[in-house]
Coordinates of C-alpha atoms in Angstrom, one line a residue:
X1 CA 92.8 61.1 -54.1
X2 CA 92.8 64.1 -51.7
X3 CA 95.1 63.2 -48.5
X4 CA 94.6 63.4 -45.1
X5 CA 96.6 66.7 -44.5
X6 CA 94.6 68.1 -47.1
X7 CA 91.2 67.5 -45.3
X8 CA 92.5 68.8 -42.9
X9 CA 93.3 71.9 -44.4
X10 CA 89.5 72.7 -46.4
X11 CA 88.1 71.6 -42.6
X12 CA 90.8 74.5 -41.5
X13 CA 88.7 76.6 -44.6
X14 CA 85.2 75.5 -43.8
X15 CA 85.8 76.1 -39.8
X16 CA 87.8 79.6 -40.3
X17 CA 84.4 81.2 -43.0
X18 CA 81.8 82.4 -40.2
X19 CA 79.4 83.6 -43.8
X20 CA 80.8 81.3 -46.3
X21 CA 78.7 81.0 -49.8
X22 CA 78.7 77.7 -51.5
X23 CA 78.6 77.2 -55.4
X24 CA 77.9 72.9 -56.6
X25 CA 77.1 71.5 -58.9
X26 CA 73.2 70.4 -60.0
X27 CA 73.7 67.1 -59.7
X28 CA 73.3 65.0 -56.7
X29 CA 77.4 64.6 -56.5
X30 CA 77.6 68.4 -56.0
X31 CA 74.1 68.7 -53.5
X32 CA 75.4 66.2 -51.4
X33 CA 78.9 67.7 -51.1
X34 CA 77.7 71.2 -50.5
X35 CA 75.0 69.0 -47.3
X36 CA 77.5 67.7 -46.2
X37 CA 79.4 70.7 -45.3
X38 CA 76.8 72.5 -44.7
X39 CA 75.4 70.4 -42.1
X40 CA 79.0 69.4 -40.3
X41 CA 79.3 73.4 -40.4
X42 CA 76.1 74.8 -40.1
X43 CA 76.3 77.5 -41.3
X44 CA 76.5 79.4 -45.0
X45 CA 74.2 80.0 -48.1
X46 CA 74.4 77.2 -51.4
X47 CA 73.8 78.1 -54.7
X48 CA 72.8 75.1 -57.3
X49 CA 75.0 76.0 -60.8
X50 CA 73.8 74.8 -64.1
X51 CA 76.4 76.1 -66.0
X52 CA 80.3 75.1 -67.0
X53 CA 82.1 76.8 -66.3
X54 CA 80.7 79.1 -63.4
X55 CA 80.3 82.3 -65.0
X56 CA 80.6 86.4 -64.2
X57 CA 75.9 85.5 -63.7
X58 CA 77.1 84.1 -60.9
X59 CA 77.9 87.2 -59.0
X60 CA 75.0 88.4 -58.0
X61 CA 74.7 86.1 -55.9
X62 CA 78.1 86.8 -53.6
X63 CA 76.8 90.5 -53.4
X64 CA 74.1 89.4 -51.9
X65 CA 75.1 87.3 -49.3
X66 CA 78.2 89.3 -49.3
X67 CA 80.3 85.9 -47.8
X68 CA 83.7 86.0 -46.1
X69 CA 84.3 83.0 -48.2
X70 CA 83.5 80.9 -51.3
X71 CA 83.6 77.5 -51.7
X72 CA 83.4 76.1 -55.4
X73 CA 82.4 72.0 -55.1
X74 CA 82.0 69.7 -58.4
X75 CA 81.9 72.3 -60.9
X76 CA 85.2 71.6 -63.5
X77 CA 85.8 75.2 -64.2
X78 CA 85.6 79.1 -62.9
X79 CA 85.6 82.2 -65.4
X80 CA 87.8 84.4 -65.6
X81 CA 85.4 87.6 -65.4
X82 CA 84.0 85.4 -62.0
X83 CA 87.8 85.4 -60.4
X84 CA 88.2 88.8 -61.3
X85 CA 85.3 90.7 -60.1
X86 CA 85.5 88.1 -56.8
X87 CA 89.4 89.2 -56.4
X88 CA 88.3 92.7 -56.6
X89 CA 86.0 92.3 -53.8
X90 CA 89.1 90.4 -51.3
X91 CA 86.8 87.1 -51.1
X92 CA 88.7 84.2 -50.9
X93 CA 87.6 80.7 -52.8
X94 CA 88.6 77.0 -52.3
X95 CA 87.2 75.3 -54.6
X96 CA 86.8 71.6 -54.7
X97 CA 86.3 68.9 -57.8
X98 CA 87.7 66.1 -58.8
X99 CA 87.5 66.4 -63.4
X100 CA 90.9 66.9 -65.4
X101 CA 90.9 70.4 -66.5
X102 CA 92.9 73.1 -67.6
X103 CA 93.4 74.9 -65.5
X104 CA 92.8 79.2 -64.8
X105 CA 95.8 81.4 -65.1
X106 CA 93.7 83.1 -61.5
X107 CA 94.4 79.2 -59.9
X108 CA 97.4 80.3 -58.0
X109 CA 95.3 83.1 -56.2
X110 CA 92.8 80.0 -54.4
X111 CA 92.8 77.0 -52.2
X112 CA 92.6 74.4 -55.4
X113 CA 91.7 70.7 -54.2
X114 CA 91.5 68.1 -56.8
X115 CA 91.2 64.1 -56.5
X116 CA 92.3 63.7 -60.1
X117 CA 95.2 62.5 -61.1
X118 CA 97.8 61.9 -64.4
X119 CA 95.4 58.2 -65.3
X120 CA 91.8 59.9 -64.7
X121 CA 89.6 61.6 -62.5
X122 CA 89.5 60.7 -58.9
X123 CA 86.9 60.2 -56.3
X124 CA 83.9 62.5 -56.7
X125 CA 83.9 65.6 -54.7
X126 CA 80.7 64.0 -52.4
X127 CA 83.4 61.9 -50.9
X128 CA 86.5 64.2 -50.1
X129 CA 83.4 66.4 -48.7
X130 CA 82.9 63.6 -46.6
X131 CA 86.0 62.4 -45.5
X132 CA 86.4 66.0 -44.1
X133 CA 83.5 66.6 -42.6
X134 CA 84.1 63.1 -40.5
X135 CA 80.3 63.0 -40.0
X136 CA 78.9 58.9 -39.7
X137 CA 75.7 60.3 -39.4
X138 CA 76.0 61.9 -42.6
X139 CA 77.2 58.6 -44.4
X140 CA 74.6 57.9 -46.7
X141 CA 74.8 61.8 -48.1
X142 CA 78.0 60.7 -49.2
X143 CA 76.6 57.3 -50.7
X144 CA 74.4 59.2 -52.6
X145 CA 76.7 61.3 -54.3
X146 CA 78.8 58.9 -55.2
X147 CA 76.6 56.1 -56.9
X148 CA 75.1 58.7 -58.3
X149 CA 78.2 59.3 -60.0
X150 CA 79.6 55.7 -60.7
X151 CA 81.6 55.8 -57.6
X152 CA 81.8 53.0 -54.9
X153 CA 82.9 55.0 -51.9
X154 CA 85.2 52.9 -49.6
X155 CA 82.6 53.6 -46.0
X156 CA 79.7 51.3 -48.9
X157 CA 80.1 48.7 -45.7
X158 CA 80.4 50.7 -42.9
X159 CA 76.7 52.2 -44.5
X160 CA 75.6 48.4 -45.2
X161 CA 75.9 47.7 -41.6
X162 CA 74.3 51.1 -40.5
X163 CA 71.2 50.7 -42.9
X164 CA 71.0 47.3 -44.7
X165 CA 67.5 47.4 -45.5
X166 CA 68.4 49.9 -47.5
X167 CA 71.8 48.7 -48.8
X168 CA 72.4 46.0 -51.3
X169 CA 75.5 44.1 -51.0
X170 CA 77.4 44.8 -53.7
X171 CA 79.9 46.9 -54.8
X172 CA 78.8 48.4 -58.5
X173 CA 77.5 51.6 -58.0
X174 CA 74.7 51.3 -60.5
X175 CA 73.7 47.9 -59.5
X176 CA 73.4 49.6 -55.9
X177 CA 71.6 52.7 -57.8
X178 CA 69.1 51.0 -59.5
X179 CA 68.0 48.1 -57.4
X180 CA 68.0 49.5 -53.1
X181 CA 66.6 51.9 -51.3
X182 CA 69.2 54.4 -51.1
X183 CA 69.2 54.1 -54.8
X184 CA 65.7 54.9 -54.6
X185 CA 66.5 58.5 -52.5
X186 CA 69.8 59.9 -54.9
X187 CA 67.4 59.1 -57.7
X188 CA 64.8 60.7 -55.9
X189 CA 67.1 64.0 -55.2
X190 CA 68.3 64.0 -59.1
X191 CA 64.5 64.4 -59.4
X192 CA 64.2 67.1 -57.2
X193 CA 66.9 69.1 -58.9
X194 CA 65.0 69.3 -61.9
X195 CA 62.0 71.0 -60.3
X196 CA 61.3 74.5 -60.5
X197 CA 64.0 76.7 -58.6
X198 CA 61.7 77.3 -55.1
X199 CA 61.2 73.5 -54.8
X200 CA 64.8 73.3 -55.4
X201 CA 65.6 75.1 -52.7
X202 CA 62.7 74.1 -50.4
X203 CA 64.0 70.8 -50.8
X204 CA 67.3 71.5 -50.1
X205 CA 66.4 73.7 -46.5
X206 CA 64.1 69.8 -45.9
X207 CA 67.6 67.8 -46.8
X208 CA 69.7 70.2 -44.7
X209 CA 67.7 69.5 -41.0
X210 CA 66.9 66.5 -41.7
X211 CA 67.8 63.6 -39.3
X212 CA 69.1 60.5 -42.0
X213 CA 67.7 59.2 -44.7
X214 CA 64.5 57.6 -43.1
X215 CA 63.0 61.0 -43.3
X216 CA 62.4 60.0 -46.9
X217 CA 60.8 57.2 -47.0
X218 CA 58.3 58.5 -43.8
X219 CA 55.3 59.5 -45.0
X220 CA 54.9 63.6 -44.4
X221 CA 53.9 66.4 -46.2
X222 CA 57.1 68.1 -47.4
X223 CA 58.6 63.9 -48.4
X224 CA 54.8 63.3 -50.4
X225 CA 55.7 66.6 -53.1
X226 CA 59.6 65.2 -53.6
X227 CA 58.2 61.6 -53.7
X228 CA 55.1 62.3 -56.5
X229 CA 58.2 65.0 -58.8
X230 CA 60.2 61.3 -58.6
X231 CA 57.6 59.3 -59.8
X232 CA 56.4 61.9 -62.2
X233 CA 60.1 61.7 -63.5
X234 CA 60.3 58.4 -63.4
X235 CA 57.7 57.8 -65.4
X236 CA 58.9 59.5 -68.2
X237 CA 62.7 58.2 -68.0
X238 CA 60.7 54.9 -68.6
X239 CA 59.1 55.9 -71.5
X240 CA 61.8 57.7 -73.0
X241 CA 63.9 54.1 -72.3
X242 CA 61.7 52.2 -73.6
X243 CA 61.7 54.6 -77.1
X244 CA 65.7 54.5 -76.9
X245 CA 66.1 50.3 -77.0
X246 CA 64.0 50.3 -80.4
X247 CA 67.1 51.7 -81.8
X248 CA 69.3 48.6 -80.5
X249 CA 70.8 47.2 -83.5
X250 CA 74.4 45.2 -83.4
X251 CA 76.5 48.3 -83.7
X252 CA 78.5 49.6 -80.9
X253 CA 76.8 53.0 -80.4
X254 CA 73.8 53.4 -79.1
X255 CA 72.2 56.3 -79.9
X256 CA 69.2 58.3 -79.1
X257 CA 67.5 61.4 -80.0
X258 CA 64.3 63.2 -77.5
X259 CA 62.9 66.6 -77.3
X260 CA 60.4 67.7 -74.4
X261 CA 59.9 70.1 -71.2
X262 CA 62.4 68.6 -69.5
X263 CA 65.8 67.1 -69.9
X264 CA 66.6 64.2 -68.4
X265 CA 69.7 63.3 -70.3
X266 CA 72.2 61.9 -67.7
X267 CA 69.5 60.1 -66.1
X268 CA 68.5 58.3 -69.3
X269 CA 72.2 57.4 -70.8
X270 CA 73.6 56.3 -67.4
X271 CA 70.7 54.0 -67.6
X272 CA 71.3 52.4 -70.2
X273 CA 74.6 52.4 -70.1
X274 CA 73.7 50.6 -66.8
X275 CA 71.7 47.9 -69.0
X276 CA 74.2 48.0 -71.9
X277 CA 77.6 48.2 -71.0
X278 CA 79.5 47.5 -74.1
X279 CA 77.7 50.3 -75.7
X280 CA 78.4 53.5 -76.2
X281 CA 75.7 55.4 -75.3
X282 CA 74.6 59.2 -76.6
X283 CA 71.7 60.6 -75.4
X284 CA 70.7 64.0 -77.4
X285 CA 67.9 66.5 -75.7
X286 CA 66.8 68.7 -79.1
X287 CA 65.8 72.2 -77.1
X288 CA 65.6 74.6 -79.9
X289 CA 69.0 75.4 -82.0
X290 CA 71.2 73.2 -80.2
X291 CA 71.1 69.9 -78.8
X292 CA 72.4 68.9 -75.0
X293 CA 74.7 65.5 -75.1
X294 CA 75.6 62.8 -72.6
X295 CA 77.7 60.2 -73.3
X296 CA 78.6 57.5 -72.3
X297 CA 81.2 54.6 -73.2
X298 CA 84.7 53.1 -72.5
X299 CA 87.6 56.4 -72.5
X300 CA 84.5 58.1 -74.3
X301 CA 85.6 61.6 -73.2
X302 CA 88.9 60.7 -75.9
X303 CA 87.0 60.5 -78.8
X304 CA 84.1 63.1 -78.2
X305 CA 86.2 66.4 -77.7
X306 CA 88.8 66.3 -80.8
X307 CA 85.2 66.3 -82.5
X308 CA 83.6 68.8 -80.7
X309 CA 87.3 71.0 -82.1
X310 CA 85.7 70.3 -85.7
X311 CA 82.2 71.5 -85.2
X312 CA 81.8 75.3 -84.5
X313 CA 79.7 76.7 -81.6
X314 CA 80.3 73.0 -79.6
X315 CA 81.4 73.3 -76.3
X316 CA 81.8 69.8 -74.1
X317 CA 83.4 68.2 -70.4
X318 CA 83.0 65.7 -67.9
X319 CA 84.9 62.3 -67.2
X320 CA 87.1 59.8 -69.4
X321 CA 83.9 57.5 -69.4
X322 CA 81.2 60.4 -69.5
X323 CA 81.1 63.2 -70.4
X324 CA 78.2 66.2 -71.8
X325 CA 78.1 68.6 -74.5
X326 CA 76.2 70.8 -76.5
X327 CA 76.1 71.5 -79.8
X328 CA 74.3 73.3 -83.2
X329 CA 71.4 71.0 -83.9
X330 CA 72.2 70.6 -87.6
X331 CA 75.6 69.4 -86.5
X332 CA 73.8 66.7 -84.8
X333 CA 73.9 64.5 -87.9
X334 CA 77.5 64.7 -88.3
X335 CA 78.8 64.0 -84.9
X336 CA 76.9 61.0 -84.7
X337 CA 78.4 59.4 -88.3
X338 CA 81.8 61.0 -86.9
X339 CA 81.8 59.1 -83.6
X340 CA 80.8 55.6 -85.4
X341 CA 83.8 55.9 -87.5
X342 CA 86.3 56.7 -84.1
X343 CA 84.2 53.5 -82.0

């Protein structure tokens, strides 16, 4: 957990920045973290990050925008190459995260804030940023980022009192995500992040200037584009969920493999873990010679990370109960069989 004094430190660094550049993870937690800080400060640029670690290739955005400070939000790791390039430019960096990771040798040179503890992951970065900004009008963004990361935010009751028609009286984050108005908006933003870069940036600009959650419920042209994208992806996901259910049996592991134009593995695995909370869920998206894995289950990280060490050209990481990984397609059968043995 990030203390109040640390929150004030982040706020001071933010307010001291005249031209900040924000790199944020390409999911709802990362997006809402950026939006909360950007709407609070009223200035800065944002760049979604689709890789972990944050690699040297993103330095070109630093050169493009010439920031006086860089913020990295909800991205677990930053490559040494990126850090070295940044240090050469004498640009300070603030890294805000909630994953348990091995820290880089350079971390004594940056401002690092991580809510994780020895017992596990901490509150999502959205919650950290909401506590930094303290803008009640952005509480809806705080809720979206939190429930999308399967976290029940401490300020949810306040949100419930302000927006009872969008909320659900529950303390189960996935129950809220799949059965409420704010959950619909959260999933809509997740769908929007899977669109072309031009449309993603258009959505972000819309959200920066949004007056509140009802702007995403109004029948306007921009909102219709987001809503249409959301409904199209929801239809595809529902079809894939139905196919995945055919793999249900008495085993503890529910495994589902698919392919296609759009990767929805995290969304599919989240929904399946919500529907079948006692199951371990592994969703594999095959593309070319590799598969992207999204896994859910109790202490799944402890089961998958040692297994990846046995597979050449594999990588992965995430939370205690939610992991993402990539491995060669040829190693998928081995991965599944070994995982079955461990659970």
